[in-house]
Coordinates of C-alpha atoms and ligand atoms in Angstrom, one line a residue:
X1255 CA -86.4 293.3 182.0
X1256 CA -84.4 296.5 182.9
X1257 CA -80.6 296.0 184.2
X1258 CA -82.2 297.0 188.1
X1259 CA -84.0 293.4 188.3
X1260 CA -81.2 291.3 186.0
X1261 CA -78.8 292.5 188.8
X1262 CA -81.4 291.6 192.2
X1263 CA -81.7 287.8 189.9
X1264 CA -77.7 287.5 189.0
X1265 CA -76.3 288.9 192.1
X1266 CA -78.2 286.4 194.2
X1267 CA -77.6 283.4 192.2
X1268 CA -73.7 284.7 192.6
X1269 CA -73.9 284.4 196.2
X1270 CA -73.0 280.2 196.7
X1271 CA -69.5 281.4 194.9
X1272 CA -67.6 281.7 198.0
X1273 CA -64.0 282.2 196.2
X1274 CA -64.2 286.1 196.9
X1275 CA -65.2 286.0 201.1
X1276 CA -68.2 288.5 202.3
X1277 CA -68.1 289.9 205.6
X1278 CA -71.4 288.3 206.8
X1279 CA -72.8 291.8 207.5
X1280 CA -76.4 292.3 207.4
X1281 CA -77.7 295.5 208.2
X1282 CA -80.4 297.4 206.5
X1283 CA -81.1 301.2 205.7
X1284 CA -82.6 303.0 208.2
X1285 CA -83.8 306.3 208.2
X1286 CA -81.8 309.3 209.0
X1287 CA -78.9 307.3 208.0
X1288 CA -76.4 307.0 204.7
X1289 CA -75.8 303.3 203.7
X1290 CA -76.5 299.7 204.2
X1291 CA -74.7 296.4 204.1
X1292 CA -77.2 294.6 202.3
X1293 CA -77.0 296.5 198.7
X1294 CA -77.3 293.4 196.0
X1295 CA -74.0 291.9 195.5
X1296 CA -71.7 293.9 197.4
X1297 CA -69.3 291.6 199.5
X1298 CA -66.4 292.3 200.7
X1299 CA -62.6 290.6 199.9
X1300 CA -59.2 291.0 200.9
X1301 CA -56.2 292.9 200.0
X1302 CA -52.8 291.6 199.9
X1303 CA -52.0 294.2 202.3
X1304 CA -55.3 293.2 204.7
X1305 CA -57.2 296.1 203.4
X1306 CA -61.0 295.3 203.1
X1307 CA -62.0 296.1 199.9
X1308 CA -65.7 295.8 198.5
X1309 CA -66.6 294.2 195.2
X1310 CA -69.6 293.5 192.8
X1311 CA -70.1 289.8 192.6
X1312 CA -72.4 288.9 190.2
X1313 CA -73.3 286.2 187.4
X1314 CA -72.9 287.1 183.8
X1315 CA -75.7 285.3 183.2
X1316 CA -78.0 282.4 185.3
X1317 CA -78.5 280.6 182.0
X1318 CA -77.0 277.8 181.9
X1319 CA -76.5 274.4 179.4
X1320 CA -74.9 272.4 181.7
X1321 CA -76.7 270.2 184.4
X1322 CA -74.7 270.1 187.3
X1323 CA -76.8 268.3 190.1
X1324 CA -75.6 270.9 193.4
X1325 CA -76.0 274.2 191.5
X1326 CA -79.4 276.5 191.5
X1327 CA -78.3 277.2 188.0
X1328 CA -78.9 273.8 186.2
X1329 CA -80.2 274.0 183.2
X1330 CA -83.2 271.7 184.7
X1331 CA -84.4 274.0 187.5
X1332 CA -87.1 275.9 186.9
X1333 CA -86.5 279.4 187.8
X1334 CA -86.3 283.1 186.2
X1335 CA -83.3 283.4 183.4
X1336 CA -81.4 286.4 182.8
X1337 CA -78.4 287.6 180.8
X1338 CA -76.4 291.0 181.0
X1339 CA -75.6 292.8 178.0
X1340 CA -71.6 293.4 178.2
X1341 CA -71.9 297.2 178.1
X1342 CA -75.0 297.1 180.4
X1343 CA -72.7 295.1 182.8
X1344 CA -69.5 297.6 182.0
X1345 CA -71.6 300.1 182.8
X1346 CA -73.2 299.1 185.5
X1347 CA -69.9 298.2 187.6
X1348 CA -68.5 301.5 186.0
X1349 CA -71.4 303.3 187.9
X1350 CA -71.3 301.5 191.0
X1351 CA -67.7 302.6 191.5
X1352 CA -68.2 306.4 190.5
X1353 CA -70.6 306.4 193.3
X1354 CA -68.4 304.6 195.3
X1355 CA -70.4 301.5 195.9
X1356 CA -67.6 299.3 195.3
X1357 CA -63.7 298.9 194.6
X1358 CA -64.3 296.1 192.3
X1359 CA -65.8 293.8 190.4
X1360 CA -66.2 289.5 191.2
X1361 CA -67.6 288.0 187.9
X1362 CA -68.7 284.3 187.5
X1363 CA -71.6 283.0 184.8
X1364 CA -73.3 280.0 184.0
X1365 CA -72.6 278.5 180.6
X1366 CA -74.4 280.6 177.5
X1367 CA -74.7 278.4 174.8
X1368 CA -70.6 277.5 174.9
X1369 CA -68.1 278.0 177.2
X1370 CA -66.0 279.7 174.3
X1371 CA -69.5 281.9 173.8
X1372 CA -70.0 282.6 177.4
X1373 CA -65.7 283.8 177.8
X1374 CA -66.0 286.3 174.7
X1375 CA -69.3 288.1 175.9
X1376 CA -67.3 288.3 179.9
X1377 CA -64.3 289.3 177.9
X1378 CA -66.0 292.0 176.0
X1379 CA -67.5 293.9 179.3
X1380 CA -64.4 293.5 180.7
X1381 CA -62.2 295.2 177.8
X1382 CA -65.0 297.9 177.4
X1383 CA -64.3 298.6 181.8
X1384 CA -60.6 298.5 181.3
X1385 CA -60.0 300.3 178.1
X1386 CA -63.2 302.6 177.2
X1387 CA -63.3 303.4 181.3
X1388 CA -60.1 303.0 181.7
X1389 CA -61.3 300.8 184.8
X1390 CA -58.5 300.6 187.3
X1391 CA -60.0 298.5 189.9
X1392 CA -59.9 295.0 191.1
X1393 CA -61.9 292.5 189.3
X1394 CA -61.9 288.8 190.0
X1395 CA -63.3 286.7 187.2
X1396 CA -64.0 282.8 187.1
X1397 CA -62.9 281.1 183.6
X1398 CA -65.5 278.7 182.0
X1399 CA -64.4 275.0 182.5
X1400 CA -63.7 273.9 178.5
X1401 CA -63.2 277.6 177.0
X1402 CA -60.6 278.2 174.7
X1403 CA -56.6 278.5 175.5
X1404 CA -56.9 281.9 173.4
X1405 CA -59.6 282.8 175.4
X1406 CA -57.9 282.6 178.7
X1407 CA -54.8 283.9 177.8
X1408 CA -56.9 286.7 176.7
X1409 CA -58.8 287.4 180.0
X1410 CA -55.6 286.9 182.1
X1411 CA -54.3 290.1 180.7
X1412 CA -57.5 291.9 181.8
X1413 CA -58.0 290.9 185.4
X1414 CA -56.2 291.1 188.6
X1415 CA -57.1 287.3 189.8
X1416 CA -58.3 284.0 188.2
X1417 CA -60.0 280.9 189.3
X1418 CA -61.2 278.5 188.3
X1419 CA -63.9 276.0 190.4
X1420 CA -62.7 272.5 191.2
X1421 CA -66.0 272.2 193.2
X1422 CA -65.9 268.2 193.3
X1423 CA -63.0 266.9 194.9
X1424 CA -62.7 263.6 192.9
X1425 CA -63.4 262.4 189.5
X1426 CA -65.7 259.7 190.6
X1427 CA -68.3 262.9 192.3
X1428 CA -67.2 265.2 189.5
X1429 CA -68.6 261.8 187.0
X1430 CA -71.9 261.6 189.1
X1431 CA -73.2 265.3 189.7
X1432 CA -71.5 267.5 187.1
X1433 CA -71.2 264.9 184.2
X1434 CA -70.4 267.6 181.5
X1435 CA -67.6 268.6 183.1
X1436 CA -64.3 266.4 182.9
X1437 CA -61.3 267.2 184.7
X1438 CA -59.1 267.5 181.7
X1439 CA -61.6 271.3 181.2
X1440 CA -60.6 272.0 184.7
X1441 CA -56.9 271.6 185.4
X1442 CA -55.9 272.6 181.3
X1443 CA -56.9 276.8 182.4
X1444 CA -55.7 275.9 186.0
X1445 CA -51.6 274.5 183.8
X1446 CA -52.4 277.4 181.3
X1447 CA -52.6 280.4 183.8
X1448 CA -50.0 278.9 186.2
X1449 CA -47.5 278.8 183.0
X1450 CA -48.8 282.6 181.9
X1451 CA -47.9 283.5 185.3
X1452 CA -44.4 282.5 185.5
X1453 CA -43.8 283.7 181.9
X1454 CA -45.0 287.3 182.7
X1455 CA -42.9 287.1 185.6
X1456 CA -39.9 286.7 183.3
X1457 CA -41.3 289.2 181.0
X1458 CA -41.6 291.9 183.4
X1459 CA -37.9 291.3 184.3
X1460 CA -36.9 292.5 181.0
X1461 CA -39.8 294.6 180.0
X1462 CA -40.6 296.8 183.1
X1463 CA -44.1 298.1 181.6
X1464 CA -44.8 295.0 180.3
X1465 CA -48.8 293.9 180.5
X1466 CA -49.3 292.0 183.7
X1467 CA -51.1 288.6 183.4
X1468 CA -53.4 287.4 186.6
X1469 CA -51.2 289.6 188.8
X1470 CA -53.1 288.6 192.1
X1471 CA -52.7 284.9 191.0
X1472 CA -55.2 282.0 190.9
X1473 CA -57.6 280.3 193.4
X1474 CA -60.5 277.5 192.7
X1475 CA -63.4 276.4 195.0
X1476 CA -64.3 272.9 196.7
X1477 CA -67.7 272.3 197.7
X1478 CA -67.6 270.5 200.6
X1479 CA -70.3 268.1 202.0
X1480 CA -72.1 267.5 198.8
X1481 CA -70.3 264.2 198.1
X1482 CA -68.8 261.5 201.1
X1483 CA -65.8 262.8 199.9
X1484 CA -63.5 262.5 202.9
X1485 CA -60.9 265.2 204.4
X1486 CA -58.0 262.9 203.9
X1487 CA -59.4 263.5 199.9
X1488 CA -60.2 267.0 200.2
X1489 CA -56.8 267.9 201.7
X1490 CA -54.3 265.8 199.5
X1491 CA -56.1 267.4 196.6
X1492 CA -55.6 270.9 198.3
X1493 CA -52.0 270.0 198.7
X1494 CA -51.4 268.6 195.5
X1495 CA -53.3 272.1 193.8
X1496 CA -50.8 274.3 195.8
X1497 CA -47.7 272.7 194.7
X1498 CA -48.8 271.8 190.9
X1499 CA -50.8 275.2 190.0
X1500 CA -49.7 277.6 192.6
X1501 CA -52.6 278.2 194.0
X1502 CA -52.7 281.5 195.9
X1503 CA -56.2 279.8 197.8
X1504 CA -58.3 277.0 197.8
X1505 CA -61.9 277.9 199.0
X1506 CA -64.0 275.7 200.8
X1507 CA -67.6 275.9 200.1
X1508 CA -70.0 274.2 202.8
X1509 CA -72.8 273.0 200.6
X1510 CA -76.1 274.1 201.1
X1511 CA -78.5 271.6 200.5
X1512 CA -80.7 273.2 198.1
X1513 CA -81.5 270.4 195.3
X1514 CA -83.5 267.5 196.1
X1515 CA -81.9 264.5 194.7
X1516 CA -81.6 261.4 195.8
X1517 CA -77.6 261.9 194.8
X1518 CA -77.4 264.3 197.3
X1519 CA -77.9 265.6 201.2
X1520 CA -81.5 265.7 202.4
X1521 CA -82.5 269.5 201.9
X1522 CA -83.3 268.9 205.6
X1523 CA -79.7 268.7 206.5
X1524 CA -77.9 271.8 207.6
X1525 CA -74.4 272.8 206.1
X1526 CA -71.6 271.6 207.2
X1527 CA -69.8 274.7 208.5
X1528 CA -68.0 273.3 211.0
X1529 CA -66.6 270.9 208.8
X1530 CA -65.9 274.0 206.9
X1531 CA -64.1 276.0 209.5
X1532 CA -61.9 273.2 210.3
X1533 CA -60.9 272.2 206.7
X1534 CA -59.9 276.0 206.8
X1535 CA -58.2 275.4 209.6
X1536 CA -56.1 272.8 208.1
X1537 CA -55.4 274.6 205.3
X1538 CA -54.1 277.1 207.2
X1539 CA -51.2 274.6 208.5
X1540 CA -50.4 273.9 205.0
X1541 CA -49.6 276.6 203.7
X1542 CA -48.2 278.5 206.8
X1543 CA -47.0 275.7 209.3
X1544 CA -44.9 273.2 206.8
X1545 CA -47.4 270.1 208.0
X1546 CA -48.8 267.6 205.0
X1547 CA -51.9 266.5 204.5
X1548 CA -51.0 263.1 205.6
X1549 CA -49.9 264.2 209.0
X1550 CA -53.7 265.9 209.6
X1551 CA -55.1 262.8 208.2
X1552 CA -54.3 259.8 206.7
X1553 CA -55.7 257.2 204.7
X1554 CA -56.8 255.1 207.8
X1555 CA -58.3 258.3 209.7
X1556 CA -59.7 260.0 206.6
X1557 CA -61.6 262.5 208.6
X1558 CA -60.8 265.2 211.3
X1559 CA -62.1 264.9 214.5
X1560 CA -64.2 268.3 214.6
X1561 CA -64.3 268.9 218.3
X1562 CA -60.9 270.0 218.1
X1563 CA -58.4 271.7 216.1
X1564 CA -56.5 270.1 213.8
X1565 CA -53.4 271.2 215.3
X1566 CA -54.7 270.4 218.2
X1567 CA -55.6 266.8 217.3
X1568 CA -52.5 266.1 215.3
X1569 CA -50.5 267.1 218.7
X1570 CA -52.8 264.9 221.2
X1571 CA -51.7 261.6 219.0
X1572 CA -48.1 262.9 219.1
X1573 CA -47.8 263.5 222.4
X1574 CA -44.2 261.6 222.2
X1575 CA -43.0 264.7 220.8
X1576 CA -43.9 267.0 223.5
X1577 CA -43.3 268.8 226.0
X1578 CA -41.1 271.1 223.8
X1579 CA -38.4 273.5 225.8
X1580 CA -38.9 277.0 224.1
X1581 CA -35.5 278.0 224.6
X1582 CA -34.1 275.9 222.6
X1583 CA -36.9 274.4 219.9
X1584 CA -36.2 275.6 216.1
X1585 CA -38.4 278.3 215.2
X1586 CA -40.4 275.3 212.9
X1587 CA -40.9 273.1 216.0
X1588 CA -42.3 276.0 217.9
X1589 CA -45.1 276.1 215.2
X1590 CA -46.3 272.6 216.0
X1591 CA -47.4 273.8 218.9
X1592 CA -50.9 274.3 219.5
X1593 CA -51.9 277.8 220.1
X1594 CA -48.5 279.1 218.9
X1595 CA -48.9 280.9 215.4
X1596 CA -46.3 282.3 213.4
X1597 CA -45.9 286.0 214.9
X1598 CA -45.7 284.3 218.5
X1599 CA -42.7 281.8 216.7
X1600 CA -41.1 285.1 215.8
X1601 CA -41.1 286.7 219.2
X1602 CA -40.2 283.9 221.0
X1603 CA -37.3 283.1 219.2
X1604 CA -36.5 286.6 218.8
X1605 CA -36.9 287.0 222.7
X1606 CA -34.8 284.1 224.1
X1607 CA -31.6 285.9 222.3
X1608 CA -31.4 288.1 225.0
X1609 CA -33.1 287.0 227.7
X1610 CA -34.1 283.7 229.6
X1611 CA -37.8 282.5 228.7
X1612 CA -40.4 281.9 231.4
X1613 CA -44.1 281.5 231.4
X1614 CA -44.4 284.7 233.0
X1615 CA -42.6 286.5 229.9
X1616 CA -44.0 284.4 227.6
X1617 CA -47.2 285.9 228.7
X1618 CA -45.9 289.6 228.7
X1619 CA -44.9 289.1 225.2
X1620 CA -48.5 288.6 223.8
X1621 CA -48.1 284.9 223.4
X1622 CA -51.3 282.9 224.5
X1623 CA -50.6 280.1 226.3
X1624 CA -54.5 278.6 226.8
X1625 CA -53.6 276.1 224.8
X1626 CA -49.9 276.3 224.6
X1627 CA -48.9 275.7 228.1
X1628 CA -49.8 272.1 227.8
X1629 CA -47.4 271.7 225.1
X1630 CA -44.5 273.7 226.0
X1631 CA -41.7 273.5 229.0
X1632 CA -39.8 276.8 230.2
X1633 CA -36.1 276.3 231.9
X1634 CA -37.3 272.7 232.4
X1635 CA -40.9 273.4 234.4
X1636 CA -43.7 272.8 233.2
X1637 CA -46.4 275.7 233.5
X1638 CA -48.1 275.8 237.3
X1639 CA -51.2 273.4 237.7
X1640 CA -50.0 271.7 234.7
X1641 CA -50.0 267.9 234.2
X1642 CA -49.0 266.4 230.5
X1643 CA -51.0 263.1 230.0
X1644 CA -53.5 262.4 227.7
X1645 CA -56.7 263.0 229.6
X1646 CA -55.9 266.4 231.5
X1647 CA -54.6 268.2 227.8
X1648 CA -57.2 266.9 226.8
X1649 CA -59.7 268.7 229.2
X1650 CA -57.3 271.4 229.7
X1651 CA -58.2 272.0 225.4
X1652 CA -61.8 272.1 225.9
X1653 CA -63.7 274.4 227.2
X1654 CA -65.7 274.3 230.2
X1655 CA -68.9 274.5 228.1
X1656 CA -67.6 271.3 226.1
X1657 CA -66.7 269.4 229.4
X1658 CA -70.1 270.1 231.1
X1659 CA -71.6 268.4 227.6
X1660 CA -69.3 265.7 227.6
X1661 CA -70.7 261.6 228.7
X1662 CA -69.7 260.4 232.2
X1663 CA -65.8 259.4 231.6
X1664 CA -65.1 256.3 234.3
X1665 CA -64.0 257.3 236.4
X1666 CA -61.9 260.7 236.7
X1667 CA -59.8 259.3 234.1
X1668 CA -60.9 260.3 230.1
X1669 CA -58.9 258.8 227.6
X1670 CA -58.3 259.3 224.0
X1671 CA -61.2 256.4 223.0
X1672 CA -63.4 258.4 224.9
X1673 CA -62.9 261.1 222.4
X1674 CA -64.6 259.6 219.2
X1675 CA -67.8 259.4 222.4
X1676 CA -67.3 263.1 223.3
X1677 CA -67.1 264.1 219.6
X1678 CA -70.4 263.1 219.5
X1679 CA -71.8 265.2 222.4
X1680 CA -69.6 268.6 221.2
X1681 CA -71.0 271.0 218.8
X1682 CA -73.7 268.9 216.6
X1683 CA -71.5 265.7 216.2
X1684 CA -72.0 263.0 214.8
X1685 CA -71.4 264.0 211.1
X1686 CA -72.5 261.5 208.6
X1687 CA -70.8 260.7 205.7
X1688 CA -71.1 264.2 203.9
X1689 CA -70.2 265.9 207.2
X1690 CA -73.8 266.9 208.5
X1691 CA -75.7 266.0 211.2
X1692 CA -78.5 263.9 210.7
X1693 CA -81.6 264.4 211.2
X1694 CA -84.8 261.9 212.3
X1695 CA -86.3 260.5 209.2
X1696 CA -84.1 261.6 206.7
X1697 CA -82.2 259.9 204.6
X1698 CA -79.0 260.3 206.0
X1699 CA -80.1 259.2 209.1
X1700 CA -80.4 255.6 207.7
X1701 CA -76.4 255.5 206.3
X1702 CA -74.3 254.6 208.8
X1703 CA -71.5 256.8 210.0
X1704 CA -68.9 255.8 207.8
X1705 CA -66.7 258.3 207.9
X1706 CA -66.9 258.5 212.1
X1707 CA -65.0 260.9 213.9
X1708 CA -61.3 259.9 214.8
X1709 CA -58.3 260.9 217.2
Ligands
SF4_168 S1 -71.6 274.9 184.8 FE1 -71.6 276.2 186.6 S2 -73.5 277.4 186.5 FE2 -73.7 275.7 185.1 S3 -74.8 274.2 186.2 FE3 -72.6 273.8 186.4 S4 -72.0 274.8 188.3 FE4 -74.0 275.7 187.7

């Protein structure tokens, strides 16, 4: 098989890795014109600066000796096996980047024979790019669950960023689809690279030109949907990741039902993306806003509601706590509030140093108040047209589209247990207890909703 066709199978069993984000982009050649989006395996990451910059994500290899129910790679599917040489991969990335295909490289592989096997032959193309091609570029690589301390304390001093996959979000899921795995070969890389860090970073206080190890830091991946794992799970986990490990991400990976087993979604089910999207979303407040996982959800509301926001959502069932007055709320109370992000924080509290706040200048400085002005008092007043109570925030948040959808409410009046009812009628609700939306005849549509949606 020549390297051409290794790279059109191993890029394209690459592309459920979601750690390193593509751009979505898909746009052919046409004639008359110079380049395409859809060149195998280019996708596109982020800078810590924000610049775009595009890599080559592809497997190692497809072959693989583990058995892991969700992946296209199990060693029990029947499909075409490949395996790149290190040099032909080294060379092939070298290539890529002299033509200027791509900045960098994102490497993953299923297991060859050992983990410790699979980590030398990654490790070898790798040292042959940095030292023979005196590769400067980005490259992204995912350790082997199980491989060798050695080993990855080898590797970190080679690449730029680390990760290694989580993928299930508990031990009992991790037991039932990826039984080779334990989570002891998962979080040992994840203490090992977090304490290589922090040792370099030392290091490099003393020894300027000191080798860097995993300078851009670590990351892992959560698939989510595959298992009835619940948010409350997947975000305590998340939490507990950033402040253990020092996570610089977790990824969220909306699984793709592409297995049939009874273990898992129907393949008739579609991905949960919205689930997705809003698990990002609540990430997001982690790590930016100073909320917990608890106060998203909680052990007796174990799932977001998905028609809103979670900032939204955790700000209807605290309405106690608002309206907040903008000249005087602390620049961390201004960030519970819906719609306000970080850079509108700053200005505002920059802002009312000098001058008197109103709605009017709130708007002038670039902070939007469609959700906002619900939440938010100015010298006193509340913005014009506005009422606080629960049922008009509520239809003040959603969108006309969402209201036209929504059941008859008795009345005028639309409470928060009308919610769970709307939910249901907003973008594909109900989920089901991996977060899809079931369909007639399947399987899932026989469960019953046990993780419903909640307020
Ligand atoms: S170890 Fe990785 S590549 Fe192999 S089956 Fe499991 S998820 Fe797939």
């Amino acid at each position: 098989m020549d390297v051409l066709e290794k790279l059109a199978i191993l890029t394209d069993a690459a592309k459920y890795d979601v750690a390193c984000t593509s751009s979505g982009v898909d746009r052919s050649g046409q004639p008359g014109k110079t380049g395409s989006t859809v060149a195998s395996g280019i996708c596109h990451s982020f800078a810590a600066d924000g610049r775009c910059i595009s890599l080559l994500k592809v497997l190692m290899t497809n072959q693989c000796v583990y058995d892991c129910k969700y992946c296209v790679n199990r060693t029990s599917r029947d499909t075409q096996r490949t395996a790149f040489a290190p040099r032909e991969l080294a060379d092939l990335t070298i290539n890529f980047y002299r033509r200027n295909y791509i900045e960098g490289l994102f490497l993953s592989s299923g297991v060859l024979k050992s983990p410790d096997y699979t980590m030398e032959r990654m490790i070898e193309a790798i040292e042959i790019l940095r030292t023979e091609y005196s590769f400067n570029g980005y490259i992204h690589v995912k350790s082997i669950p199980g491989a060798d301390n050695s080993l990855i304390q080898r590797m970190g001093l080679l690449v730029d960023r680390m990760s290694v996959n989580i993928e299930l979000p508990s031990e009992d899921s991790l037991g039932q689809l990826a039984p080779q795995k334990t989570p002891e070969a998962i979080l040992r890389p994840m203490g090992l690279i977090r304490a290589g860090i922090e040792e370099n970073k030392s290091d490099l206080v003393v020894y300027r030109h000191a080798p860097k190890f995993v300078p851009a830091g670590q990351s892992t991946q959560l698939i989510i949907g595959a298992t009835p794992d619940s948010d409350h799970r997947i975000l305590t986990l998340s939490e507990g990741l950033y402040k253990k490990y020092n996570l610089k991400r977790v990824f969220f990976s909306a699984y793709t039902p592409i297995v049939d087993d009874p273990m898992l979604p129907s393949l008739f089910s579609a991905p949960p993306l919205l689930r997705e999207h809003r698990l990002y979303q609540a990430d997001w407040l982690l790590r930016f806003y100073g909320f917990t996982a608890n106060e998203i959800v909680d052990a007796k509301n174990p799932n977001m509601n998905l028609a809103i926001d979670p900032k939204c959502n955790w700000a209807l069932r605290h309405l106690d706590q608002f309206p907040i007055e903008v000249s005087r709320a602390s620049y961390e109370r201004l960030l519970r509030v819906p719609g306000i992000g970080v850079l509108s924080a700053r200005k505002i509290v920059q802002a009312r140093r000098t001058c008197s706040l109103t709605f009017e200048g709130l708007r002038k400085l670039g902070v939007v108040l469609k959700r906002a002005r619900f939440f938010v008092t100015c010298q006193g007043k509340v913005d014009e047209g506005v009422i606080i109570r629960p049922d008009t925030v509520l239809r003040g948040l959603l969108s006309k589209n969402d209201l036209r959808m929504l059941p008859a409410a008795s009345g005028d009046q639309m409470t928060f247990l009308d919610v769970p009812d709307m939910a249901r009628s907003l973008g594909g609700m109900p989920v089901n207890a991996y977060g899809y939306l079931p369909e007639k005849g399947t399987r899932e549509n026989a469960k019953q909703y046990e993780f419903g949606i909640h307020i």
